[in-house]
């Protein structure tokens, strides 16, 4: 059995909006094992970024964690003071890379400065040593002529190169966990493939576990070990990546797979789901997915389904009501 | 970087030429004949024409312009109509005083305005922020002649800690360091009055830039790296927030220079403002033109400084 490195228990996140207070993430639980990749998949607006930012305690001002526990190395980081989290967790045990490489780097600081400051902060090394480590890491993320790049400013680098810099920045302190929130969404397809390869390769060199967030199931197939499918702030299906791809159970997961261009043969028999994710202020009653669901039943409109086990998977859907009930997540 | 500065310097040459042409044009368009004030009413038309010829007033405009500009670059702005004083001497007597006042107000605006703006942004929506917001509204809204009188009443008449006007205590005849502190003592009230509006707008501007920057993605990145709040605020946020503030460095120079006209009158400060107001009353076109030219050149220099500073703080501008 591998060791659990990150455990999220019953996490809920609320936002204050003009229309009132709403849950963006609703009682979700998951674990990330050492040196594994866990993918969180779902359409835009399903709560993936909010989940990642909640773990980093970087939620927007109008948001807060309303319940739950987040264990890193068996310690609940929600019980720590914010300066403890800053000192001991962020950038040290968990790093994060973001979707937009164009805006995620500080435009007026040199690449080298932005990488070394983490090392200096967390490892107390001198400037010179930090510089050597940074240079080395830039080499490892495949940046050509790193001696020159390290002295450049972000605007002098392409999007792909900047994302490599972000990855170098995240890994330079050798964190146990890297959260990657749509790290390739802003890149074109060939660069995307390179970055995915790089992440996959670095996972073993740096012995890091990865929480990989994406709206694109395609991306997940090659790099994930396990997959969580999110919809409206809830986990609606989870399981090992092979099972999710070969045997999707939840109508939403099936729909997501049907929209994938690589699975031509599934088209037609699995119509792509219409519409989009409702906003947090407009979530329907019952099962959140029912208005878009091709298999909806009467009770879907009023009751929230429990979680049922199907083979290796867990599915939050009444279609599997006859199966063993795992737990009743949420309402 | 040097290339950028050189480029900016070269680009300001046509602007300078434009300014001189405009100044010259306005002088030519202004009503009245420079000779009218001096000539003997009984002089014959021929003699008048002869002296016009002698003075070059009948030359084609461009010839007149080049003669004039030739003198101006040598620092000769001509003579006043009344008294025949050398204009450049009059200006040189006053200009340093105005520069002392304006520069002090300039430094004060940014040295006070920037930290106040940063504090207000960092403590957003606190009581301190609201108080600072209120004060800067007052600062922008209050007319300087009124604020000046208020300050004179309070600090000079009631409390008696500062002199009510002038630039030095002539009777004391200080020299050396005592002379310097005497001027400083006289300078404090007018510098505060002149900079008040600017302090207020610089602090507002800094606050809003700082708040915008704090919402940027790279600030989130810095937080995700577990950096300390101080590092995030000063290394990552403040330096970016400063970039737009630099642009108002240049803009504030003409603002302070024109403000100095009023402040100098209130405090009896012997600067160009006093000279200028008197020149306008006396229709001393030569002085007015000289002042215009000097002010325009200072504005240009201010903008140039802004542009250069912009490149210093923002690496994206340099190439
Ligand atoms: N600061 C916020 N205030 C209000 N609502 C928010 C805020 N941030 C995110 N949300 C809402 O939470 C939901 C989930 O968003 P997010 O996690 O960003 O989705 P995604 O899965 O695309 O990353 C969305 O409906 C979004 O509008
Ligand atoms: Mg997102």
XYZ file of C-alpha atoms and ligand atoms in Angstrom:
678
model
C 0.000 0.000 0.000
C 1.382 3.407 -0.819
C 1.258 6.199 1.675
C -1.426 8.867 1.654
C 0.145 12.264 1.241
C -2.907 14.487 0.980
C -6.304 13.754 2.453
C -9.272 16.041 1.981
C -12.258 15.322 4.199
C -15.743 16.737 3.686
C -14.443 19.992 2.267
C -17.015 22.703 1.581
C -16.309 26.162 0.262
C -18.721 29.073 0.360
C -18.770 32.359 -1.479
C -20.526 35.521 -0.512
C -22.139 37.007 -3.613
C -24.599 39.807 -4.249
C -27.404 37.264 -4.265
C -26.397 35.654 -0.990
C -24.038 32.986 0.293
C -23.576 29.893 -1.859
C -21.588 26.683 -1.722
C -19.143 26.344 -4.575
C -17.711 23.087 -3.306
C -19.948 20.701 -1.475
C -18.613 18.123 0.999
C -15.944 16.587 -1.121
C -13.430 13.995 0.100
C -10.481 12.436 -1.654
C -6.958 11.213 -1.047
C -3.752 11.553 -3.002
C -1.197 8.763 -2.640
C 2.538 9.185 -2.662
C 3.952 9.558 -6.179
C 0.577 9.163 -7.833
C -1.360 11.471 -10.085
C -4.942 12.197 -9.217
C -6.920 14.002 -11.879
C -9.892 16.229 -11.158
C -12.008 16.506 -14.275
C -15.132 18.485 -15.050
C -16.463 21.208 -17.280
C -15.615 24.782 -16.591
C -17.416 26.042 -13.489
C -17.617 22.698 -11.742
C -15.455 23.761 -8.805
C -12.037 22.371 -9.691
C -10.095 25.592 -9.212
C -11.983 26.438 -6.043
C -10.997 23.032 -4.657
C -7.318 23.589 -5.542
C -7.263 27.108 -4.175
C -8.978 25.970 -0.985
C -6.177 23.474 -0.387
C -3.652 26.284 -0.909
C -5.773 28.606 1.248
C -5.695 31.112 -1.572
C -9.429 31.586 -1.991
C -10.716 34.973 -3.100
C -11.650 37.414 -0.356
C -15.355 36.593 -0.581
C -14.779 32.861 -0.133
C -14.049 30.677 2.860
C -13.807 27.032 3.816
C -17.051 26.416 5.682
C -16.259 22.883 6.790
C -13.799 20.065 6.337
C -10.267 19.006 7.035
C -7.184 18.975 4.837
C -4.416 16.646 5.976
C -0.917 16.997 4.636
C 1.373 14.347 6.099
C -1.364 13.547 8.615
C -1.528 17.090 9.898
C -4.686 19.136 9.416
C -3.449 22.319 7.802
C -6.746 24.052 8.524
C -5.775 24.049 12.191
C -2.544 25.886 11.472
C -2.123 29.638 11.681
C -1.764 31.408 8.372
C 1.900 32.110 9.001
C 2.501 28.431 9.771
C 0.846 27.517 6.494
C 3.017 30.096 4.741
C 6.206 28.819 6.347
C 5.685 25.090 6.397
C 3.218 24.191 3.686
C 2.996 26.567 0.740
C 5.872 26.325 -1.676
C 7.520 23.808 0.607
C 5.227 20.800 0.854
C 2.670 21.857 -1.741
C 3.347 23.905 -4.832
C 0.905 25.062 -7.425
C 1.080 25.927 -11.078
C -1.610 27.864 -12.838
C -3.389 28.001 -16.146
C -2.070 31.277 -17.510
C 1.694 31.279 -17.906
C 1.477 34.757 -19.408
C 0.204 36.400 -16.239
C 1.356 34.063 -13.493
C 4.931 35.342 -13.495
C 5.887 38.733 -12.128
C 6.677 40.887 -15.199
C 9.369 42.991 -13.559
C 11.435 40.339 -11.815
C 14.010 38.188 -13.542
C 13.254 34.489 -13.922
C 16.194 33.657 -11.685
C 14.972 35.918 -8.928
C 11.514 34.389 -9.003
C 12.887 30.871 -8.734
C 15.557 31.507 -6.127
C 13.309 33.395 -3.732
C 11.436 30.173 -2.901
C 14.663 28.327 -2.188
C 16.005 31.141 -0.046
C 12.710 31.422 1.816
C 12.189 27.752 2.505
C 15.654 26.266 2.655
C 17.588 29.164 4.054
C 20.309 28.744 1.442
C 22.525 31.615 0.366
C 21.943 33.486 -2.873
C 24.743 31.784 -4.709
C 23.734 28.271 -3.826
C 20.101 29.053 -4.610
C 21.203 30.311 -8.015
C 22.973 27.036 -8.744
C 19.915 25.051 -7.691
C 17.686 27.239 -9.865
C 19.983 26.781 -12.840
C 19.948 23.061 -12.341
C 16.172 22.949 -12.105
C 15.812 25.023 -15.282
C 17.946 22.386 -17.020
C 15.720 19.652 -15.656
C 12.563 21.263 -17.016
C 14.159 21.344 -20.445
C 14.883 25.026 -20.878
C 17.617 25.511 -23.476
C 20.582 27.731 -22.513
C 19.391 28.194 -18.937
C 22.380 30.433 -18.109
C 20.864 33.092 -20.363
C 17.213 32.430 -19.563
C 17.778 32.801 -15.849
C 18.752 36.432 -16.400
C 15.757 37.225 -18.577
C 12.369 38.679 -17.806
C 9.143 36.737 -18.380
C 8.177 38.751 -21.463
C 11.274 37.481 -23.221
C 9.994 33.872 -23.070
C 7.289 32.036 -25.023
C 4.186 30.649 -23.312
C 5.552 27.112 -23.262
C 8.859 28.293 -21.821
C 7.089 30.309 -19.155
C 5.074 27.273 -18.151
C 8.360 25.363 -17.858
C 9.629 28.149 -15.633
C 6.470 27.850 -13.519
C 7.091 24.124 -13.193
C 10.723 24.730 -12.248
C 9.562 27.273 -9.683
C 7.074 24.789 -8.245
C 9.508 21.881 -8.052
C 12.668 23.668 -6.991
C 11.913 23.194 -3.301
C 11.111 19.510 -3.917
C 7.561 19.620 -2.576
C 5.678 16.401 -1.917
C 2.618 17.644 -3.757
C 2.213 19.681 -6.899
C -1.209 21.026 -7.795
C -1.474 21.787 -11.497
C -4.617 23.743 -12.382
C -5.145 23.390 -16.137
C -1.413 23.831 -16.775
C -1.725 23.205 -20.502
C -5.080 24.774 -21.339
C -3.552 28.034 -22.537
C -0.940 26.301 -24.714
C -1.190 24.978 -28.240
C -1.415 21.247 -28.808
C 2.226 20.393 -29.509
C 3.475 22.437 -26.570
C 0.753 20.873 -24.448
C 2.055 17.389 -25.233
C 5.612 18.440 -24.330
C 4.533 19.907 -21.016
C 2.484 16.816 -20.160
C 5.491 14.619 -20.905
C 7.637 16.819 -18.754
C 5.241 16.658 -15.796
C 5.034 12.886 -16.144
C 8.815 12.591 -16.245
C 9.438 14.998 -13.365
C 6.950 13.182 -11.169
C 9.418 10.319 -10.874
C 12.611 12.419 -10.746
C 11.260 14.639 -8.006
C 9.132 11.934 -6.344
C 6.175 14.271 -6.296
C 2.475 13.489 -6.130
C 0.343 15.445 -8.524
C -3.170 16.785 -8.278
C -3.924 17.470 -11.907
C -6.920 19.639 -12.678
C -8.356 19.767 -16.170
C -11.554 20.112 -18.138
C -10.066 17.925 -20.861
C -10.426 14.174 -20.366
C -7.980 13.583 -23.231
C -5.169 14.939 -21.160
C -5.959 12.696 -18.235
C -5.753 9.354 -20.021
C -1.975 9.406 -20.285
C -0.914 10.821 -16.979
C -3.471 10.048 -14.264
C -3.649 7.063 -11.971
C -7.050 7.918 -10.561
C -9.781 10.244 -11.713
C -12.362 12.317 -9.883
C -15.206 13.710 -11.937
C -16.688 16.902 -10.515
C -19.961 18.573 -11.288
C -21.414 21.600 -9.488
C -18.965 21.323 -6.640
C -19.625 17.641 -5.998
C -17.759 14.497 -6.897
C -20.119 12.494 -9.063
C -17.812 9.655 -10.058
C -14.390 8.412 -9.154
C -12.211 5.456 -9.971
C -8.948 4.271 -11.535
C -8.251 5.950 -14.853
C -8.667 2.762 -16.911
C -12.109 2.031 -15.511
C -13.285 5.596 -15.953
C -12.267 5.479 -19.604
C -13.399 1.976 -20.435
C -16.453 1.817 -18.267
C -17.798 5.222 -17.394
C -20.926 4.866 -15.264
C -22.362 8.284 -14.513
C -24.331 9.799 -17.401
C -22.207 12.946 -17.013
C -18.921 11.052 -17.311
C -20.296 9.248 -20.346
C -21.244 12.574 -21.828
C -17.782 14.010 -21.180
C -16.201 11.004 -22.885
C -18.563 11.265 -25.815
C -17.340 14.777 -26.523
C -13.826 13.445 -26.925
C -12.806 13.404 -30.560
C -10.673 10.277 -30.126
C -13.641 8.098 -29.303
C -15.397 8.349 -32.668
C -17.228 5.062 -32.228
C -18.979 6.215 -29.075
C -20.586 9.104 -30.881
C -24.208 8.685 -31.776
C -24.978 6.106 -29.147
C -23.858 8.544 -26.436
C -25.243 11.947 -27.302
C -23.135 14.804 -26.025
C -24.737 16.588 -23.122
C -26.347 19.904 -23.911
C -25.958 23.132 -21.963
C -23.380 24.024 -19.360
C -22.679 23.945 -15.657
C -25.158 26.161 -13.781
C -23.601 28.897 -11.676
C -23.420 28.474 -7.920
C -26.408 30.756 -7.500
C -28.590 28.720 -9.848
C -28.097 25.117 -8.904
C -31.268 23.030 -9.302
C -32.857 20.921 -6.556
C -32.317 17.153 -6.314
C -29.431 15.801 -8.331
C -27.583 18.824 -9.703
C -27.182 17.096 -13.032
C -30.838 16.157 -13.604
C -31.815 19.001 -15.973
C -29.142 17.838 -18.422
C -29.415 14.110 -17.771
C -30.753 11.793 -20.500
C -31.732 9.210 -17.858
C -33.425 11.410 -15.293
C -36.154 9.946 -13.142
C -38.844 11.592 -11.029
C -36.863 11.438 -7.788
C -33.778 12.969 -9.397
C -35.628 16.275 -9.332
C -36.112 16.272 -5.589
C -33.541 14.003 -3.956
C -29.796 14.047 -4.035
C -28.501 10.567 -4.870
C -26.168 8.606 -2.596
C -22.838 7.202 -3.686
C -22.874 3.643 -4.995
C -20.071 1.252 -5.772
C -19.831 -0.149 -9.279
C -16.763 -2.342 -9.724
C -13.749 -0.172 -8.900
C -15.793 3.014 -9.252
C -18.001 5.066 -7.005
C -20.915 6.805 -8.633
C -23.325 9.392 -7.277
C -26.416 8.452 -9.283
C -29.775 6.774 -8.646
C -29.259 4.450 -11.622
C -27.052 2.366 -9.355
C -29.309 2.415 -6.339
C -29.380 -1.395 -6.200
C -25.599 -1.465 -5.621
C -23.809 -1.171 -2.320
C -24.162 2.340 -0.939
C -20.810 3.785 -0.002
C -21.791 6.848 1.941
C -24.171 9.652 1.492
C -22.084 12.565 0.418
C -23.782 15.842 0.863
C -27.465 16.278 1.283
C 18.632 51.157 -21.846
C 21.105 53.827 -23.011
C 19.738 53.411 -26.505
C 16.243 54.024 -25.206
C 17.299 57.197 -23.390
C 19.153 58.438 -26.457
C 16.091 57.752 -28.582
C 13.860 59.671 -26.197
C 16.301 62.596 -26.155
C 16.399 62.763 -29.941
C 12.618 62.585 -30.048
C 12.312 65.637 -27.829
C 14.309 67.860 -30.196
C 11.398 68.494 -32.601
C 9.171 69.163 -29.593
C 11.573 71.836 -28.322
C 11.657 73.437 -31.754
C 7.876 73.342 -31.839
C 7.709 75.048 -28.468
C 9.982 77.879 -29.593
C 7.986 78.401 -32.798
C 4.772 78.558 -30.777
C 6.253 80.983 -28.273
C 7.555 83.166 -31.045
C 4.239 83.003 -32.901
C 2.260 84.051 -29.842
C 4.633 86.944 -29.277
C 4.170 88.062 -32.881
C 0.407 87.732 -32.725
C 0.091 89.739 -29.547
C -1.315 93.207 -30.136
C 0.739 96.360 -29.868
C 3.972 97.551 -31.361
C 7.166 97.220 -29.353
C 8.182 100.674 -30.543
C 4.974 102.411 -29.618
C 5.954 102.844 -25.993
C 9.340 104.357 -26.561
C 9.157 106.675 -29.486
C 8.935 110.351 -29.327
C 5.472 111.320 -30.674
C 7.007 113.962 -32.909
C 9.254 111.559 -34.794
C 8.709 111.410 -38.523
C 7.279 108.355 -40.275
C 10.546 107.858 -42.162
C 12.609 107.831 -38.998
C 10.187 105.401 -37.402
C 10.535 103.082 -40.400
C 14.278 103.465 -40.199
C 14.386 102.402 -36.583
C 12.037 99.497 -37.376
C 14.506 98.468 -40.055
C 17.377 98.894 -37.638
C 15.626 96.718 -35.044
C 14.896 94.053 -37.658
C 11.141 94.377 -37.265
C 10.691 94.566 -41.009
C 12.597 91.379 -41.713
C 10.666 88.333 -42.952
C 9.225 86.293 -40.062
C 11.614 83.369 -40.381
C 14.617 85.699 -40.294
C 13.225 87.315 -37.153
C 12.641 83.882 -35.647
C 16.196 82.746 -36.262
C 17.622 85.965 -34.857
C 15.444 85.590 -31.780
C 16.196 81.930 -31.254
C 19.890 82.670 -31.726
C 19.726 85.036 -28.782
C 17.524 82.758 -26.694
C 19.928 79.834 -26.890
C 22.594 82.176 -25.586
C 20.313 82.988 -22.651
C 19.355 86.437 -23.873
C 15.633 87.109 -23.609
C 15.900 90.831 -24.322
C 15.019 93.790 -22.105
C 11.917 94.950 -20.295
C 9.969 97.821 -21.792
C 9.956 99.790 -18.597
C 13.305 100.367 -17.018
C 15.161 98.436 -19.677
C 16.171 95.626 -17.312
C 17.769 92.532 -18.703
C 15.039 89.868 -18.645
C 17.441 86.962 -18.195
C 18.898 88.642 -15.129
C 15.421 89.151 -13.652
C 14.600 85.525 -14.274
C 17.849 84.181 -12.922
C 17.193 86.104 -9.738
C 13.796 84.401 -9.357
C 14.098 80.992 -11.008
C 16.224 79.333 -8.296
C 13.675 80.343 -5.648
C 10.822 78.837 -7.602
C 12.838 75.713 -8.241
C 13.513 75.361 -4.505
C 9.809 75.641 -3.747
C 8.593 73.430 -6.585
C 11.192 70.763 -6.018
C 10.408 70.614 -2.302
C 6.719 70.285 -3.074
C 7.521 67.644 -5.688
C 9.575 65.562 -3.280
C 6.973 66.010 -0.565
C 4.170 64.866 -2.896
C 5.809 61.535 -3.583
C 7.594 60.940 -0.303
C 4.313 61.412 1.532
C 1.806 60.419 -1.150
C 3.249 57.023 -2.072
C 3.537 55.585 1.469
C 0.100 56.925 2.379
C -1.363 55.219 -0.698
C 0.372 51.940 0.075
C -0.800 51.962 3.687
C -4.354 52.730 2.635
C -4.276 49.853 0.139
C -2.762 47.365 2.559
C -5.297 48.304 5.230
C -8.126 48.462 2.722
C -11.555 49.289 4.177
C -10.149 49.883 7.651
C -10.871 53.006 9.648
C -7.388 54.238 8.744
C -8.133 53.781 5.042
C -11.397 55.695 5.340
C -9.711 58.537 7.231
C -6.978 58.788 4.614
C -9.582 58.757 1.848
C -11.431 61.576 3.562
C -8.261 63.600 4.044
C -7.243 63.233 0.437
C -10.676 64.297 -0.741
C -10.270 67.397 1.383
C -6.763 67.838 0.013
C -7.939 67.763 -3.577
C -11.000 69.916 -2.972
C -9.610 72.727 -0.834
C -8.396 75.739 -2.858
C -4.765 76.547 -2.173
C -5.347 80.246 -1.435
C -7.787 79.266 1.286
C -5.609 76.505 2.682
C -2.649 78.880 2.531
C -4.430 81.522 4.581
C -5.621 78.895 7.048
C -2.097 77.612 7.509
C -0.699 81.120 7.919
C -3.344 81.936 10.496
C -2.741 78.771 12.473
C 1.019 78.293 12.313
C 2.213 81.851 11.915
C -0.291 83.969 13.814
C -1.748 81.696 16.483
C 1.109 79.299 17.151
C 3.895 81.475 15.830
C 6.114 78.558 14.874
C 6.610 79.494 11.238
C 7.049 82.825 9.494
C 4.034 84.035 7.575
C 5.904 84.794 4.389
C 9.095 85.679 2.622
C 12.062 83.459 2.023
C 14.621 84.621 4.522
C 14.961 86.752 7.591
C 16.801 89.636 5.944
C 17.399 91.579 9.116
C 19.132 88.632 10.767
C 21.669 88.402 7.948
C 22.371 84.713 8.482
C 25.184 82.955 6.700
C 26.210 79.345 6.196
C 24.153 76.680 7.902
C 21.997 79.195 9.766
C 21.047 80.731 6.411
C 20.077 77.296 5.122
C 17.869 76.495 8.133
C 16.327 79.936 7.909
C 15.270 79.285 4.325
C 14.016 75.834 5.305
C 11.979 77.443 8.066
C 10.384 79.787 5.562
C 9.950 77.002 3.032
C 7.914 74.534 5.078
C 4.498 76.211 4.963
C 4.507 77.156 1.258
C 5.849 73.708 0.297
C 3.051 72.009 2.240
C 0.429 74.272 0.712
C 1.768 73.762 -2.786
C 2.032 69.988 -2.458
C -1.244 69.287 -0.667
C -3.314 68.620 -3.785
C -0.543 66.574 -5.291
C -0.023 64.503 -2.143
C -3.716 63.737 -2.201
C -3.797 62.668 -5.831
C -0.544 60.705 -5.656
C -1.806 58.781 -2.642
C -5.166 58.026 -4.273
C -3.443 56.880 -7.426
C -0.956 54.727 -5.538
C -3.742 53.152 -3.515
C -5.787 52.168 -6.545
C -2.740 50.830 -8.404
C -1.701 48.827 -5.409
C -5.198 47.331 -5.104
C -5.222 46.445 -8.804
C -1.822 44.818 -8.587
C -2.812 42.794 -5.529
C -5.466 41.124 -7.695
C -2.945 40.044 -10.319
C -2.173 36.414 -11.010
C 1.494 36.821 -10.161
C 0.584 37.895 -6.648
C -1.342 34.650 -6.279
C 1.759 32.855 -7.557
C 3.873 34.624 -4.950
C 1.427 33.592 -2.229
C 1.446 30.013 -3.501
C 5.212 30.045 -3.049
C 4.752 30.644 0.670
C 6.571 33.963 0.654
C 6.142 36.232 3.629
C 3.530 38.987 3.415
C 6.194 41.687 3.469
C 7.976 40.184 0.493
C 4.700 39.815 -1.388
C 3.693 43.392 -0.662
C 6.964 45.175 -1.249
C 8.925 43.049 -3.670
C 6.073 41.782 -5.793
C 3.179 44.224 -5.453
C 4.683 47.615 -4.632
C 7.221 47.677 -7.420
C 4.551 46.889 -9.976
C 2.174 49.435 -8.496
C 4.870 52.066 -8.807
C 5.065 51.812 -12.594
C 1.996 53.924 -13.351
C 2.847 56.304 -10.502
C 6.038 57.195 -12.339
C 3.996 58.604 -15.215
C 2.542 61.256 -12.949
C 6.027 62.396 -11.947
C 6.208 64.300 -15.198
C 2.588 65.416 -15.143
C 2.937 66.908 -11.702
C 5.726 69.292 -12.720
C 3.555 71.720 -14.736
C 0.863 71.307 -12.099
C 3.242 72.384 -9.324
C 4.822 75.098 -11.451
C 1.515 76.762 -12.155
C 0.429 76.185 -8.561
C 3.561 78.022 -7.478
C 2.189 81.273 -8.978
C -0.559 81.312 -6.379
C 1.455 79.939 -3.488
C 4.241 82.437 -4.085
C 1.752 85.289 -4.004
C 0.224 84.080 -0.730
C 3.567 83.601 0.986
C 5.375 86.479 -0.610
C 7.896 84.018 -1.942
C 10.254 85.836 -4.314
C 9.888 83.439 -7.251
C 8.885 83.444 -10.876
C 5.215 83.367 -9.966
C 5.433 86.830 -8.489
C 7.443 87.981 -11.463
C 4.984 86.398 -13.880
C 1.886 87.913 -12.309
C 3.522 91.321 -12.308
C 4.597 90.848 -15.942
C 1.059 90.016 -16.972
C -0.253 93.143 -15.268
C 2.439 95.290 -16.918
C 2.134 93.658 -20.370
C 5.805 92.737 -20.305
C 5.610 90.359 -23.254
C 9.304 89.603 -23.185
C 9.089 88.248 -19.651
C 5.909 86.315 -20.346
C 7.464 84.663 -23.401
C 10.584 83.786 -21.471
C 8.509 82.270 -18.676
C 6.417 80.308 -21.171
C 9.499 78.955 -22.812
C 11.092 77.971 -19.530
C 7.913 76.367 -18.224
C 7.369 74.438 -21.454
C 10.942 73.199 -21.361
C 10.517 72.070 -17.770
C 7.353 70.197 -18.710
C 9.273 68.522 -21.461
C 12.068 67.593 -19.103
C 9.516 66.256 -16.648
C 7.997 64.015 -19.281
C 11.411 62.859 -20.346
C 12.300 61.977 -16.766
C 9.015 60.083 -16.463
C 9.725 58.095 -19.581
C 13.217 57.234 -18.458
C 12.041 56.229 -14.984
C 9.319 54.174 -16.613
C 11.971 52.196 -18.421
C 13.973 51.845 -15.227
C 11.072 50.276 -13.354
C 9.510 48.304 -16.202
C 11.756 45.926 -18.136
C 9.100 45.500 -20.835
C 9.574 49.092 -22.014
C 13.340 48.944 -22.447
C 13.602 47.295 -25.823
N -14.663 34.522 -5.884
C -15.808 33.916 -6.271
N -16.996 34.473 -5.968
C -18.146 33.878 -6.355
N -18.211 32.736 -7.057
C -17.053 32.141 -7.395
C -15.792 32.707 -7.033
N -14.812 31.905 -7.520
C -15.440 30.882 -8.156
N -16.785 31.018 -8.076
C -17.789 30.115 -8.630
O -17.547 28.811 -8.195
C -17.858 27.884 -9.234
C -16.674 26.985 -9.472
O -15.625 27.720 -10.056
P -14.214 27.114 -10.435
O -13.711 26.263 -9.338
O -13.361 28.228 -10.857
O -14.557 26.218 -11.686
P -13.569 25.348 -12.568
O -14.025 23.947 -12.379
O -13.810 25.800 -13.964
O -12.171 25.585 -12.114
C -18.248 28.700 -10.448
O -19.639 28.731 -10.545
C -17.701 30.055 -10.135
O -18.497 31.056 -10.722
Mg -10.610 26.502 -13.242
